[in-house]
Coordinates of C-alpha atoms and ligand atoms in Angstrom, one line a residue:
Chain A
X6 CA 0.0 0.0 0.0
X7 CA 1.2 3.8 -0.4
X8 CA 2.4 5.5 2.8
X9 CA 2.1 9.0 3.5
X10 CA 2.4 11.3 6.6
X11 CA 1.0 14.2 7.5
X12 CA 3.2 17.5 6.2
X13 CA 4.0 19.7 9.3
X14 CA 0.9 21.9 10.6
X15 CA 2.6 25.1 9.7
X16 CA 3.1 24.3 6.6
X17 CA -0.4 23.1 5.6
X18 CA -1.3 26.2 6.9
X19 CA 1.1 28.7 5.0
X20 CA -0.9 27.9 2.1
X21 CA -4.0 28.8 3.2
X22 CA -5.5 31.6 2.4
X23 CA -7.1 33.4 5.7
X24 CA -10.5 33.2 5.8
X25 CA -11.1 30.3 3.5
X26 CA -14.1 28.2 3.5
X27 CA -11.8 24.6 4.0
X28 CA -13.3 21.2 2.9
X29 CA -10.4 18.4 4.4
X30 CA -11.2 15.3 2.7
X31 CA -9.4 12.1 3.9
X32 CA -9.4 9.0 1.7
X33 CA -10.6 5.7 2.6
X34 CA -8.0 3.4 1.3
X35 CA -3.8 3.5 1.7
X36 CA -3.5 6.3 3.8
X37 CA -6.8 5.5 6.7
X38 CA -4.3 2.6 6.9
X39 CA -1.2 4.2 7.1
X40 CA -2.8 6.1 10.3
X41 CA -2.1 9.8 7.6
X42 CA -5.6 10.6 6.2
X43 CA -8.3 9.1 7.1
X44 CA -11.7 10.3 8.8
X45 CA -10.1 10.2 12.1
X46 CA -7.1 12.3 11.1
X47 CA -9.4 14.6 9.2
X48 CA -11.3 15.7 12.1
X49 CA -7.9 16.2 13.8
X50 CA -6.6 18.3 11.3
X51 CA -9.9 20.4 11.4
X52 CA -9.5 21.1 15.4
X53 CA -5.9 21.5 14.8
X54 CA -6.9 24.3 12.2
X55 CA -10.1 25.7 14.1
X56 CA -7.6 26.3 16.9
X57 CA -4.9 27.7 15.1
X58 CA -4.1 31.2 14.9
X59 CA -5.5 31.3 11.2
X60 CA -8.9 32.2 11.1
X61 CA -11.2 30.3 8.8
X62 CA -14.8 31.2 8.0
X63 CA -15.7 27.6 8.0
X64 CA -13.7 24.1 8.1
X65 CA -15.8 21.3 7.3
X66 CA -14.3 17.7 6.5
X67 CA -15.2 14.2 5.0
X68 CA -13.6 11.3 3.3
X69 CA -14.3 9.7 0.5
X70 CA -13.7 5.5 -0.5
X71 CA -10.8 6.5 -3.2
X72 CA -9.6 9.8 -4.5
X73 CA -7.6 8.2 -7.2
X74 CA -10.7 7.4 -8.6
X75 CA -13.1 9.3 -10.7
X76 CA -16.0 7.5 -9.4
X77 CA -16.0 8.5 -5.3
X78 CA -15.0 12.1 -6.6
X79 CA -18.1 13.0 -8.0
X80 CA -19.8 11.8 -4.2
X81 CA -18.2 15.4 -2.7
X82 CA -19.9 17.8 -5.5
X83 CA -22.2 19.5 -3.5
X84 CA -20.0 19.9 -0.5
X85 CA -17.1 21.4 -3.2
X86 CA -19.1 23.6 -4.5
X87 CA -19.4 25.3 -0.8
X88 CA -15.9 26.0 -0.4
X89 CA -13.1 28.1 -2.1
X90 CA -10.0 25.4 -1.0
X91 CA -10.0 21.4 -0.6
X92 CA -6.9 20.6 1.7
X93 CA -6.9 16.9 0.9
X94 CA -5.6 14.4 3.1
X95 CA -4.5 11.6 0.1
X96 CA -1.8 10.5 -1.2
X97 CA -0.2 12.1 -4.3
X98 CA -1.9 10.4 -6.8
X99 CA -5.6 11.4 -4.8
X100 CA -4.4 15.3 -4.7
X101 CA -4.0 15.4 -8.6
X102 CA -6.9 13.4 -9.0
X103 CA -9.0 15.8 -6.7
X104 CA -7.4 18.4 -8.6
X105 CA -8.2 17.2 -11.9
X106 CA -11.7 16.6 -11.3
X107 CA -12.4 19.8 -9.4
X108 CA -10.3 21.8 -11.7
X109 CA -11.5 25.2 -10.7
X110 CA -10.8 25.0 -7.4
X111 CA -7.5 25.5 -5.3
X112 CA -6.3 21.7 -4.1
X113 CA -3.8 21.6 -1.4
X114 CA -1.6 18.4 -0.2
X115 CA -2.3 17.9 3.4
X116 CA 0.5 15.1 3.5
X117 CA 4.1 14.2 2.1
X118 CA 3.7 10.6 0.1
X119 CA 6.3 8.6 0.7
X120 CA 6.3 4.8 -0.6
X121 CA 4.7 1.8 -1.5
X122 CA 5.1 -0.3 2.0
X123 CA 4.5 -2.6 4.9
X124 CA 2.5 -2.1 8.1
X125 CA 5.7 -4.3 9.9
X126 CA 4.0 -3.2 13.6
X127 CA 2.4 -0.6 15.1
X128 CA 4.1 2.9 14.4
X129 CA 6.2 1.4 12.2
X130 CA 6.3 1.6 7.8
X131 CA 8.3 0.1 5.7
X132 CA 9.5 0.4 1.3
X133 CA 9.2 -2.5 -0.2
X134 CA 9.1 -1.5 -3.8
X135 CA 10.1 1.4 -5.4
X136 CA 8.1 -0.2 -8.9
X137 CA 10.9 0.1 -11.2
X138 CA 9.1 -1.8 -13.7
X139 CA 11.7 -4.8 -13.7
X140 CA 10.5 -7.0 -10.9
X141 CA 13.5 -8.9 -9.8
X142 CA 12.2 -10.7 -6.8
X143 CA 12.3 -14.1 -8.5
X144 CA 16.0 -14.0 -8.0
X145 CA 16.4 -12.6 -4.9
X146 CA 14.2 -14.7 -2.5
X147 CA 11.6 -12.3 -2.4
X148 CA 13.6 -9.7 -1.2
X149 CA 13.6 -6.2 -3.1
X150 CA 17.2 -4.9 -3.9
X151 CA 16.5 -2.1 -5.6
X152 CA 14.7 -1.0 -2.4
X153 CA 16.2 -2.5 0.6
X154 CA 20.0 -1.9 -0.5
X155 CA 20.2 1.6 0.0
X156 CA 22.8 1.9 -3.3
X157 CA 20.4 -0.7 -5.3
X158 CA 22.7 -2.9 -5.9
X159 CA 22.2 -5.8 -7.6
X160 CA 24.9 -8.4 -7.5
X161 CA 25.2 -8.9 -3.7
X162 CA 26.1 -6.5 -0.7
X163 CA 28.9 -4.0 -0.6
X164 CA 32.0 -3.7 1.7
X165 CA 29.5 -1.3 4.6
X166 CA 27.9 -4.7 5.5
X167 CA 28.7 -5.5 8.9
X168 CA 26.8 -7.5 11.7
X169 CA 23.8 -7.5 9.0
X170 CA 23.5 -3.7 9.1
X171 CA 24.2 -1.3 6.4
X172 CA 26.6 1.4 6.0
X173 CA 23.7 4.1 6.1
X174 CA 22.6 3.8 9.3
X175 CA 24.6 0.8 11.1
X176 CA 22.3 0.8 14.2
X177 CA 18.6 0.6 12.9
X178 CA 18.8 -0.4 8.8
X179 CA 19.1 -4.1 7.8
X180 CA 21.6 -4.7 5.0
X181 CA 19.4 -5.4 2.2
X182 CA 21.9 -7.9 0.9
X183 CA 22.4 -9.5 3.9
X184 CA 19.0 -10.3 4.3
X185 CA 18.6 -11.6 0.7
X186 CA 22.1 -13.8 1.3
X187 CA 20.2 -15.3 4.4
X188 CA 17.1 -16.0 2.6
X189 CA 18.9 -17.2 -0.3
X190 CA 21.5 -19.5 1.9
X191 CA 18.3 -20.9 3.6
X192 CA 16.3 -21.3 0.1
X193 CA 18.9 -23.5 -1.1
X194 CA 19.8 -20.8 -3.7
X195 CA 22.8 -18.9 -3.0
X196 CA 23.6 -20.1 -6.8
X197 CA 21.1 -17.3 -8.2
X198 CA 23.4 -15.1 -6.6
X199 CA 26.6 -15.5 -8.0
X200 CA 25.3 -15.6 -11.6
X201 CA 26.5 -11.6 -12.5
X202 CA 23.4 -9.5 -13.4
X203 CA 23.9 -7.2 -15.9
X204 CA 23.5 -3.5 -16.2
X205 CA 20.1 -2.5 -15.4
X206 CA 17.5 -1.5 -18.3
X207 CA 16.4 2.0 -16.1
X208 CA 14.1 2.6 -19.2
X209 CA 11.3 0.6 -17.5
X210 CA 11.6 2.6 -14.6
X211 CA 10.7 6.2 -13.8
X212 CA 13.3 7.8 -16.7
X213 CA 11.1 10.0 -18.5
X214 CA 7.6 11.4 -18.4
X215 CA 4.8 9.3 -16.3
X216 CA 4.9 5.6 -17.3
X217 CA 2.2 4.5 -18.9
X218 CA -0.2 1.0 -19.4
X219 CA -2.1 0.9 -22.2
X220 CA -3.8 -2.3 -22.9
X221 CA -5.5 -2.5 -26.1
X222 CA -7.5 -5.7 -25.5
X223 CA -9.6 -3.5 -22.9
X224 CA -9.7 -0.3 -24.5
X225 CA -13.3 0.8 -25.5
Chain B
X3 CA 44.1 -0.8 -33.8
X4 CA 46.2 -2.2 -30.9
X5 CA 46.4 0.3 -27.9
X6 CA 47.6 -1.9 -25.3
X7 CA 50.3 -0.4 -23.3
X8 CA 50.9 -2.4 -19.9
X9 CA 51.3 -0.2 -16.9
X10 CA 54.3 -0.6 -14.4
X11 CA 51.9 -2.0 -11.9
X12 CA 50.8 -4.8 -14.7
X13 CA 54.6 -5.2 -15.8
X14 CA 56.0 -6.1 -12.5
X15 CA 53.2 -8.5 -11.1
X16 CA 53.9 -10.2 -14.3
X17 CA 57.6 -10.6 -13.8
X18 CA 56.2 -11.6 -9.9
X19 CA 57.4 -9.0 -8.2
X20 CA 56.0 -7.9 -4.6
X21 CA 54.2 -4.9 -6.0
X22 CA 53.6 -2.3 -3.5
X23 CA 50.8 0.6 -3.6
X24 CA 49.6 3.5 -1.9
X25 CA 46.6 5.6 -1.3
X26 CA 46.6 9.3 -2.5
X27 CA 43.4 11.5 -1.6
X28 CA 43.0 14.5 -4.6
X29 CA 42.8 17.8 -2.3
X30 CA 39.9 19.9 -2.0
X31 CA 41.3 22.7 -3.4
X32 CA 43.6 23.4 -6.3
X33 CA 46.5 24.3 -3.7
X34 CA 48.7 21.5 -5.0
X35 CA 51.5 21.8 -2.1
X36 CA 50.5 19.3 0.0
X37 CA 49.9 17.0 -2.5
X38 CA 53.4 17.8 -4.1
X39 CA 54.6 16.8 -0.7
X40 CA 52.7 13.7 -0.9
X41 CA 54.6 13.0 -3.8
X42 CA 58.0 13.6 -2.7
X43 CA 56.8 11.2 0.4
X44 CA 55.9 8.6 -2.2
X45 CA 58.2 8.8 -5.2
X46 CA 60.7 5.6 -5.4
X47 CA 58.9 4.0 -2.6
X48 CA 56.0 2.9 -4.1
X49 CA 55.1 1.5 -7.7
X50 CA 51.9 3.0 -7.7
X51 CA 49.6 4.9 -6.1
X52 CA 45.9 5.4 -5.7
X53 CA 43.8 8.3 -6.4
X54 CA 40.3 8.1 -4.6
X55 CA 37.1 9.4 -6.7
X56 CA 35.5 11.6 -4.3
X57 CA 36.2 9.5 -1.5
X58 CA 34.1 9.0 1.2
X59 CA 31.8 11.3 -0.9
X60 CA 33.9 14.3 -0.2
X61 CA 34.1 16.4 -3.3
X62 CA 37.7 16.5 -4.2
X63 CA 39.8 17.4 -7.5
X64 CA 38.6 14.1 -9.6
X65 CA 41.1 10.9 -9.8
X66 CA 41.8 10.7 -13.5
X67 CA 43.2 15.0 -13.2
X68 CA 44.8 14.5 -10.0
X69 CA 46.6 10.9 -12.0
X70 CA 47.4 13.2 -14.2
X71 CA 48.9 15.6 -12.0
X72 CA 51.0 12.6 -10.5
X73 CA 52.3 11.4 -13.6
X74 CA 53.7 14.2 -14.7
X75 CA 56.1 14.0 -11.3
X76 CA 56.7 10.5 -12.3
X77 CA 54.5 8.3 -9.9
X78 CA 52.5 6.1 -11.6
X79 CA 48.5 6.7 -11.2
X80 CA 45.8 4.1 -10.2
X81 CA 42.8 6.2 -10.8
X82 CA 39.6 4.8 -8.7
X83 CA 36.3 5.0 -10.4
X84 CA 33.1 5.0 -8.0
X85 CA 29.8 4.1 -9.0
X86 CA 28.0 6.6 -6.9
X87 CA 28.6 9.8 -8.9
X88 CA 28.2 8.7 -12.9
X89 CA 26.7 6.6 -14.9
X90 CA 28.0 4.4 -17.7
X91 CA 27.7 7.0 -20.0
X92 CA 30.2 9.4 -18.0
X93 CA 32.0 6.4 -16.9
X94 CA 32.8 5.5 -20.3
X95 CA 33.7 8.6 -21.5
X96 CA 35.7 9.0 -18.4
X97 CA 37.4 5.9 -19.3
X98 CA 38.5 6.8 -22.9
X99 CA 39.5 9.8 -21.6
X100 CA 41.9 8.5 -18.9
X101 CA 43.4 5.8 -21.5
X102 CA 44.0 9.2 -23.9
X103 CA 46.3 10.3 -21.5
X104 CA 48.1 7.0 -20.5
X105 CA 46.2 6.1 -17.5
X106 CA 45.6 2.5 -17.4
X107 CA 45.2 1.7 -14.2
X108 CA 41.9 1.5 -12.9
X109 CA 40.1 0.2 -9.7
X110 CA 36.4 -0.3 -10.3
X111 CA 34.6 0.6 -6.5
X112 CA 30.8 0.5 -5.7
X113 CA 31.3 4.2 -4.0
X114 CA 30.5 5.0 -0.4
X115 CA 26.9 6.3 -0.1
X116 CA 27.2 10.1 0.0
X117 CA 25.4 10.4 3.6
X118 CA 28.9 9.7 4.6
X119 CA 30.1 12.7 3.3
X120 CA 29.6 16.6 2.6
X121 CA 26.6 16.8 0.4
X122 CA 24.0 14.3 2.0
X123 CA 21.2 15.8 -0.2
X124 CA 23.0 14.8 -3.3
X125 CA 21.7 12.2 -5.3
X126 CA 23.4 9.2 -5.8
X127 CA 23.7 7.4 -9.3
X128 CA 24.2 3.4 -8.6
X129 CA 23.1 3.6 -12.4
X130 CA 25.6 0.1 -12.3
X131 CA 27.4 -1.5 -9.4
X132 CA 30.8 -2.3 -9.4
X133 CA 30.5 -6.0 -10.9
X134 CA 28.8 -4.3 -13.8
X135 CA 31.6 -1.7 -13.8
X136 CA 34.4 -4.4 -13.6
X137 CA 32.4 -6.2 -16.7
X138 CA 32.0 -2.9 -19.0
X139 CA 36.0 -2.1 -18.3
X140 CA 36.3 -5.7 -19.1
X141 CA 34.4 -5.3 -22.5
X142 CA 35.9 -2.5 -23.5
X143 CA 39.0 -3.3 -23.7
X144 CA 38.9 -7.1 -24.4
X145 CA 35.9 -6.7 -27.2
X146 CA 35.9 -2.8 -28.1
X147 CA 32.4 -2.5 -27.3
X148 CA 30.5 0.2 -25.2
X149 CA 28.0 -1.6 -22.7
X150 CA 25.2 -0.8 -25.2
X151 CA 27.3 -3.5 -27.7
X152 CA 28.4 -0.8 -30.3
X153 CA 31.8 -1.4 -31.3
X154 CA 34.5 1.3 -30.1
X155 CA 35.4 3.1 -33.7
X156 CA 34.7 6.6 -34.8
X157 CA 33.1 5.4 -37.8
X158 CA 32.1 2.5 -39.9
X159 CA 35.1 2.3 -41.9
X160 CA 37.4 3.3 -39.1
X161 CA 39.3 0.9 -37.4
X162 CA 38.5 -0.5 -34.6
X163 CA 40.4 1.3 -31.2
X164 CA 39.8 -0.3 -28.2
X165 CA 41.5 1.1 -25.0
X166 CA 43.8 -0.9 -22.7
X167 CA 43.4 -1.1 -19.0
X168 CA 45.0 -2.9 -16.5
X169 CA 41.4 -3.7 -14.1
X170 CA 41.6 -3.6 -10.3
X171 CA 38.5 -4.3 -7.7
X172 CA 38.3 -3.8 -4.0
X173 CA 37.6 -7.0 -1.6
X174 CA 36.6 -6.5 2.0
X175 CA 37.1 -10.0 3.7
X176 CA 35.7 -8.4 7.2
X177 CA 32.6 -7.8 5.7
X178 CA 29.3 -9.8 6.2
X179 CA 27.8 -12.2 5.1
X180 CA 31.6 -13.3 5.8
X181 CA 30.7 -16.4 4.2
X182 CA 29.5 -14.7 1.4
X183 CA 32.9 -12.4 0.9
X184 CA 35.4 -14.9 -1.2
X185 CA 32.4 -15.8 -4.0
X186 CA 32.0 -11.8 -4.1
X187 CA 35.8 -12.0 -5.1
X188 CA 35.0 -14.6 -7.2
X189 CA 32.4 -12.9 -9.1
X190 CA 34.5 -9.9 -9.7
X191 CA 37.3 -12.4 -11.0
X192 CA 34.8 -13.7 -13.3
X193 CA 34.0 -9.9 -14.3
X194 CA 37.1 -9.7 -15.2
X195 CA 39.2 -8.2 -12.3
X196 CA 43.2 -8.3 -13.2
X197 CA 44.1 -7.2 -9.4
X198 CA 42.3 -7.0 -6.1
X199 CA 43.4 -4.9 -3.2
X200 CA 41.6 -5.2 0.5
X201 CA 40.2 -3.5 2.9
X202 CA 43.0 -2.5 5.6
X203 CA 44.0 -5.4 7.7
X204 CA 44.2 -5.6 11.3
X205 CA 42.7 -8.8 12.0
X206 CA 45.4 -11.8 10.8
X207 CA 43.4 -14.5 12.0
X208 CA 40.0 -14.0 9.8
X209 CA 42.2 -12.6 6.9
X210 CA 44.1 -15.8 6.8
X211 CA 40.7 -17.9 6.6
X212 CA 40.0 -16.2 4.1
X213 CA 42.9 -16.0 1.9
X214 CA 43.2 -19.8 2.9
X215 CA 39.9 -19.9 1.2
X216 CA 41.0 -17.9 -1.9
X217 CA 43.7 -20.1 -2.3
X218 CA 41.9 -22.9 -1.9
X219 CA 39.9 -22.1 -4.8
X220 CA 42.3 -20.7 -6.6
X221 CA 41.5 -17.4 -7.2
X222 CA 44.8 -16.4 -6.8
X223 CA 45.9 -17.7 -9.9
X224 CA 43.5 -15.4 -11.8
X225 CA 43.6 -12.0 -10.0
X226 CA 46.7 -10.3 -8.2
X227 CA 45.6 -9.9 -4.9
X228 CA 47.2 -7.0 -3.0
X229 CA 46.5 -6.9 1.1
X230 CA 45.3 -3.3 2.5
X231 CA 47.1 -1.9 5.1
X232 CA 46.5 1.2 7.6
X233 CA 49.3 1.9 10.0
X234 CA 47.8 2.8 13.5
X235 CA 48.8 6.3 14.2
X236 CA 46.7 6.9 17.7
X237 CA 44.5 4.6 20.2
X238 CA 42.2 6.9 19.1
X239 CA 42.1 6.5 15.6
X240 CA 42.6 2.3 16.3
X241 CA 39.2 2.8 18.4
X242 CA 37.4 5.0 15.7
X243 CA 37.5 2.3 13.2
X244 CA 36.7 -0.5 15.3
X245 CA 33.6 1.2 16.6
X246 CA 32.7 3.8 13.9
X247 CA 33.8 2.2 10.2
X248 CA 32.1 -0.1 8.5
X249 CA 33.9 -3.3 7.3
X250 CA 36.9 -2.7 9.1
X251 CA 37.4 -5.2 12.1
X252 CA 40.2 -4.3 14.9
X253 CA 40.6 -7.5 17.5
X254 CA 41.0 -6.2 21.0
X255 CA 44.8 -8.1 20.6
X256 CA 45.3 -5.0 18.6
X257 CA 44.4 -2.2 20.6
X258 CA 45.5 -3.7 23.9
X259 CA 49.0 -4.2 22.1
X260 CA 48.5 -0.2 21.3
X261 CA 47.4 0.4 24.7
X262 CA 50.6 -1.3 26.5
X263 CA 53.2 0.9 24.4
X264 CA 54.1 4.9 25.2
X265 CA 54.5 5.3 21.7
X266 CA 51.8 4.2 19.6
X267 CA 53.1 5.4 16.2
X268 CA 56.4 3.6 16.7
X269 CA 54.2 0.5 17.6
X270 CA 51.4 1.2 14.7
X271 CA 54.7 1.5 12.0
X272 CA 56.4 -1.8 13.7
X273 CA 52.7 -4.0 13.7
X274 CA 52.4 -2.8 10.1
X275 CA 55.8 -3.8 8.7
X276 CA 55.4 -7.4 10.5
X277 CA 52.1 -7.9 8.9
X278 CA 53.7 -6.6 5.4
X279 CA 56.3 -9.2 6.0
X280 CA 53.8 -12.2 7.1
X281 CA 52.0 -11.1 4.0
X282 CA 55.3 -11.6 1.6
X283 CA 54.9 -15.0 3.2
X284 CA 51.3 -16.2 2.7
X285 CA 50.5 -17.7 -0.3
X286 CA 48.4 -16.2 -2.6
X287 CA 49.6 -12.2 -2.0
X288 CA 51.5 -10.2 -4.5
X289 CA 51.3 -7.1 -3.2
X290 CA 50.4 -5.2 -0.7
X291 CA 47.8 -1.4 -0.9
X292 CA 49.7 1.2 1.8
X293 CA 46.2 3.6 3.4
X294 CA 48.8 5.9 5.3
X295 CA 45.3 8.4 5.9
X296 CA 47.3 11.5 6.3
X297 CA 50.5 9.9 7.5
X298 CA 52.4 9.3 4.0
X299 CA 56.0 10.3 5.9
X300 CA 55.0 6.9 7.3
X301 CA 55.0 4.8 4.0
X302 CA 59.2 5.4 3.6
X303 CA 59.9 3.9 6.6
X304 CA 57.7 0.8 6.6
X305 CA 58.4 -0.4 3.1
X306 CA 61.9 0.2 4.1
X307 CA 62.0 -2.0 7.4
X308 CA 59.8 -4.6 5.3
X309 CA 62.7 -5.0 3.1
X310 CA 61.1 -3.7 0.1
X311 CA 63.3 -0.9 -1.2
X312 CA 64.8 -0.7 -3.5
X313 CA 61.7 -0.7 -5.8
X314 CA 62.1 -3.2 -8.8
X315 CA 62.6 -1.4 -12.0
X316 CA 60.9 -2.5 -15.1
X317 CA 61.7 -1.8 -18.4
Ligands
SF4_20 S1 12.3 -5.4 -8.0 FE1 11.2 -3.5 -8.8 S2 9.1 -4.2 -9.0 FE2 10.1 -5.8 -7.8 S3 9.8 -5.2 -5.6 FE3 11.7 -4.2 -6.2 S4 11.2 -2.2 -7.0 FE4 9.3 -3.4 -6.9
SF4_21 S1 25.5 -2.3 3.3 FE1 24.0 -3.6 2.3 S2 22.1 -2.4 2.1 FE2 23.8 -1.0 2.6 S3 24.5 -0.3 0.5 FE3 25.8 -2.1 1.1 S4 24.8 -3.9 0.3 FE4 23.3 -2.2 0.2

């Protein structure tokens, strides 16, 4: 799922405009989750706002099932219509969405979007992928490289492994690497990783303008 | 078109001489003086020496200028290439560039990560790791191909002009998985390493396993393998990179052998020259890599006592 968190208070509000009618719409789906913007944070933010020193005529808030989808967008017309700036509470792809569909209206980013994760326990998120379009998982035991070496390496772990940390931060991070050798060694496939991968093709991967899917079997 | 021209370095590991390097960090600044002094600490006492790329992502005067600079005064330039701040494109054309100007030598690194350094908002490039480095050096100059497969020519009807290199990798046997560290060397052999040099030494028993290892698989036969060293110079410093640096492993033996002695230098020089000589005995070494880290008046003296100068000449 994507994980987000909430941008610091003073800098949602810097945006603002003073006396604002203020819709805060939280989204159902990744980020109710991820414990960032859902209906319980929205009505948060909303007392956090009401009692900051940045008058509002009116805050109102709601959430709606998706914002990356057209569909639940259309559920919040009448409630739009009744205010000059939607401070939403998705993640990035629910802002431009909200953004797109409500075109005339100012949309503001209530959070900072931050990856495609794991829930591993409470309080804490994890990347797992960083969808570079060249899923290599099948040879690496499941483990991503790309996303849990911090240099993305992709022919086994540097010389800043040590005690199964990695160089960046040798007292919390887990060497990617290290964890892949283990999972390997215990898969019975520790040959996988001394075949040399080649050079990556970084094409498939975020390189140049949004990537796009276009399936012509399902286009109208 | 043949371009090969074998460095020193290459020359005298094939003749199986005890070929002995040192580090060189590029300054910051374009005041030359200390590195002129480096030089004059270096020149006849070493065969080689290596300039670091931005080491420990510090930005620095870049290897293949500062090899430059060096061989003009005569010492002959290992330039380092780092993953971290190119990609093959730059790499490449870095490459050529080097080879224009003589530089052969070359030491194909992943790159520290560059929160280690001065500009921790920069953005690293990884676009290839070092393996994939090692293999695109490889392929150039064995093949005269680019990593994209086009042949290395100006033109169609041009000759072909592949450049020559003499290909070095780091190995860091203190790493983890430890298991794991001689088939890392052994996928850079089959990359296409010439020499290896280490991680610094400090801990004889676990470097023995694993040379024992590498000569057990007999890697030593296809790469020149060239131990690391880093003279102690303070308890402090001996503490520091037992506690704070990654992949380098001090054994207590070692600092409580520091902490016994009044004068730790003296000790650090006289521990460094017996390893160099236990090295010159192992099987499997050909070489050993000096890291004097801002200590190069030390490099005279231990290669000295290690009964290594004279340096060989080569014609
Ligand atoms: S290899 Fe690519 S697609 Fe697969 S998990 Fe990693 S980043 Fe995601
Ligand atoms: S220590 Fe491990 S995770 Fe960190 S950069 Fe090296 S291989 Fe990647």
């Amino acid at each position: 799922m994507i994980i987000a968190e909430q941008k610091p208070v003073n800098e949602i509000l810097k945006n603002i405009p003073e006396n604002s009618r203020l819709l805060i719409v939280g989204c159902d789906t990744c980020v109710t989750v991820c414990l960032a913007g859902g209906e319980k944070e929205v009505a948060v933010l909303s007392s956090v706002i009401s009692m900051s020193d940045k008058k509002m005529k009116s805050i109102e808030g709601t959430s709606i099932e998706r914002q990356c989808d057209k569909e639940f967008l259309s559920e919040i017309k009448d409630r739009v219509s009744e205010c000059d700036i939607i401070l939403s509470m998705a993640c990035g792809v629910g802002v431009q969405m909200m953004s797109d569909y409500y075109n005339g209206k100012i949309v503001l980013p209530a959070l900072n979007t931050l990856f495609m994760g794991s829930n591993e326990e409470t309080g804490y998120w994890l990347e797992r992928c960083l969808g570079c379009g060249d899923c290599s998982l099948d040879i690496t035991g499941g483990i991503c490289p790309k996303t849990r070496c911090s240099k993305g390496l992709m022919n086994g772990p540097c010389g800043g492994s040590e005690g199964g940390k990695c160089e960046v931060d040798p007292e919390n991070l887990d060497c990617g690497w290290n964890l892949i050798y283990n999972r390997l060694k215990e898969l019975n496939r520790l040959d996988t990783m001394a075949a040399i991968q080649p050079p990556r093709d970084w094409s498939k991967s975020h390189d140049g303008g949004p990537r796009r899917i276009i399936r012509e079997d399902l286009l109208l | 078109m043949k371009t090969e021209k074998k460095s020193r370095m290459q020359r005298l590991f094939e003749k199986g001489e005890f070929v002995v390097t040192a580090e060189l960090g590029p300054p910051k600044s374009l005041d030359f003086s200390v590195l002129d002094r480096k030089i004059d600490l270096l020149s006849g006492v070493v065969d080689a020496v290596n300039l670091t790329d931005n080491q420990t992502a510090i930005a620095r005067i870049s290897s293949i200028a500062a090899g430059l600079y060096v061989m003009k005064a005569g010492l002959e330039p290992v330039i380092q290439m780092a993953c971290r701040d190119r990609n093959r494109l730059a790499i490449q054309a870095d490459l050529l560039g080097a080879c224009l100007h003589g530089i052969t030598n070359v030491l194909c690194l992943t790159g520290d990560h560059q929160c280690m350094g001065n500009h921790p908002g920069a953005k690293h490039v990884f676009d290839i790791d070092s393996i994939q480095l090692i293999q695109i050096v490889k392929n150039m100059r064995d093949k005269g191909v680019f990593q994209n497969g086009d042949e290395i020519r100006n033109s169609k009807k041009s000759d072909l002009f592949p450049p020559y290199f003499f290909i070095g990798g780091a190995a860091n046997p203190f790493a983890e998985p430890f298991e794991w560290r001689v088939s890392r060397l052994e996928k850079k052999i089959e990359a296409g390493i010439d020499f290896i040099q280490t991680q610094c030494i400090y801990d004889m028993d676990r470097f023995g396993q694993w040379m024992k290892e590498v000569v057990d698989r007999g890697l030593h036969k296809k790469a020149k393998i060239m131990a690391g060293i880093t003279p102690i110079k303070s308890l402090g410093m001996a503490r520091y990179m037992r506690d704070n640096v990654a992949g380098v492993t001090v054994p207590d033996s070692v600092i409580q052998r520091m902490e016994k002695v009044e004068n730790v230098k003296e000790e650090g020089i006289k521990f460094a020259v017996e390893q160099i000589r236990q090295f010159r005995e192992m099987e499997g070494i050909a070489g050993v890599h000096i890291m004097a880290i801002e200590w190069e008046d030390a490099v005279k003296g231990m290669v000295e006592s290690s009964g290594l100068l004279p340096r060989p000449k080569v014609s």
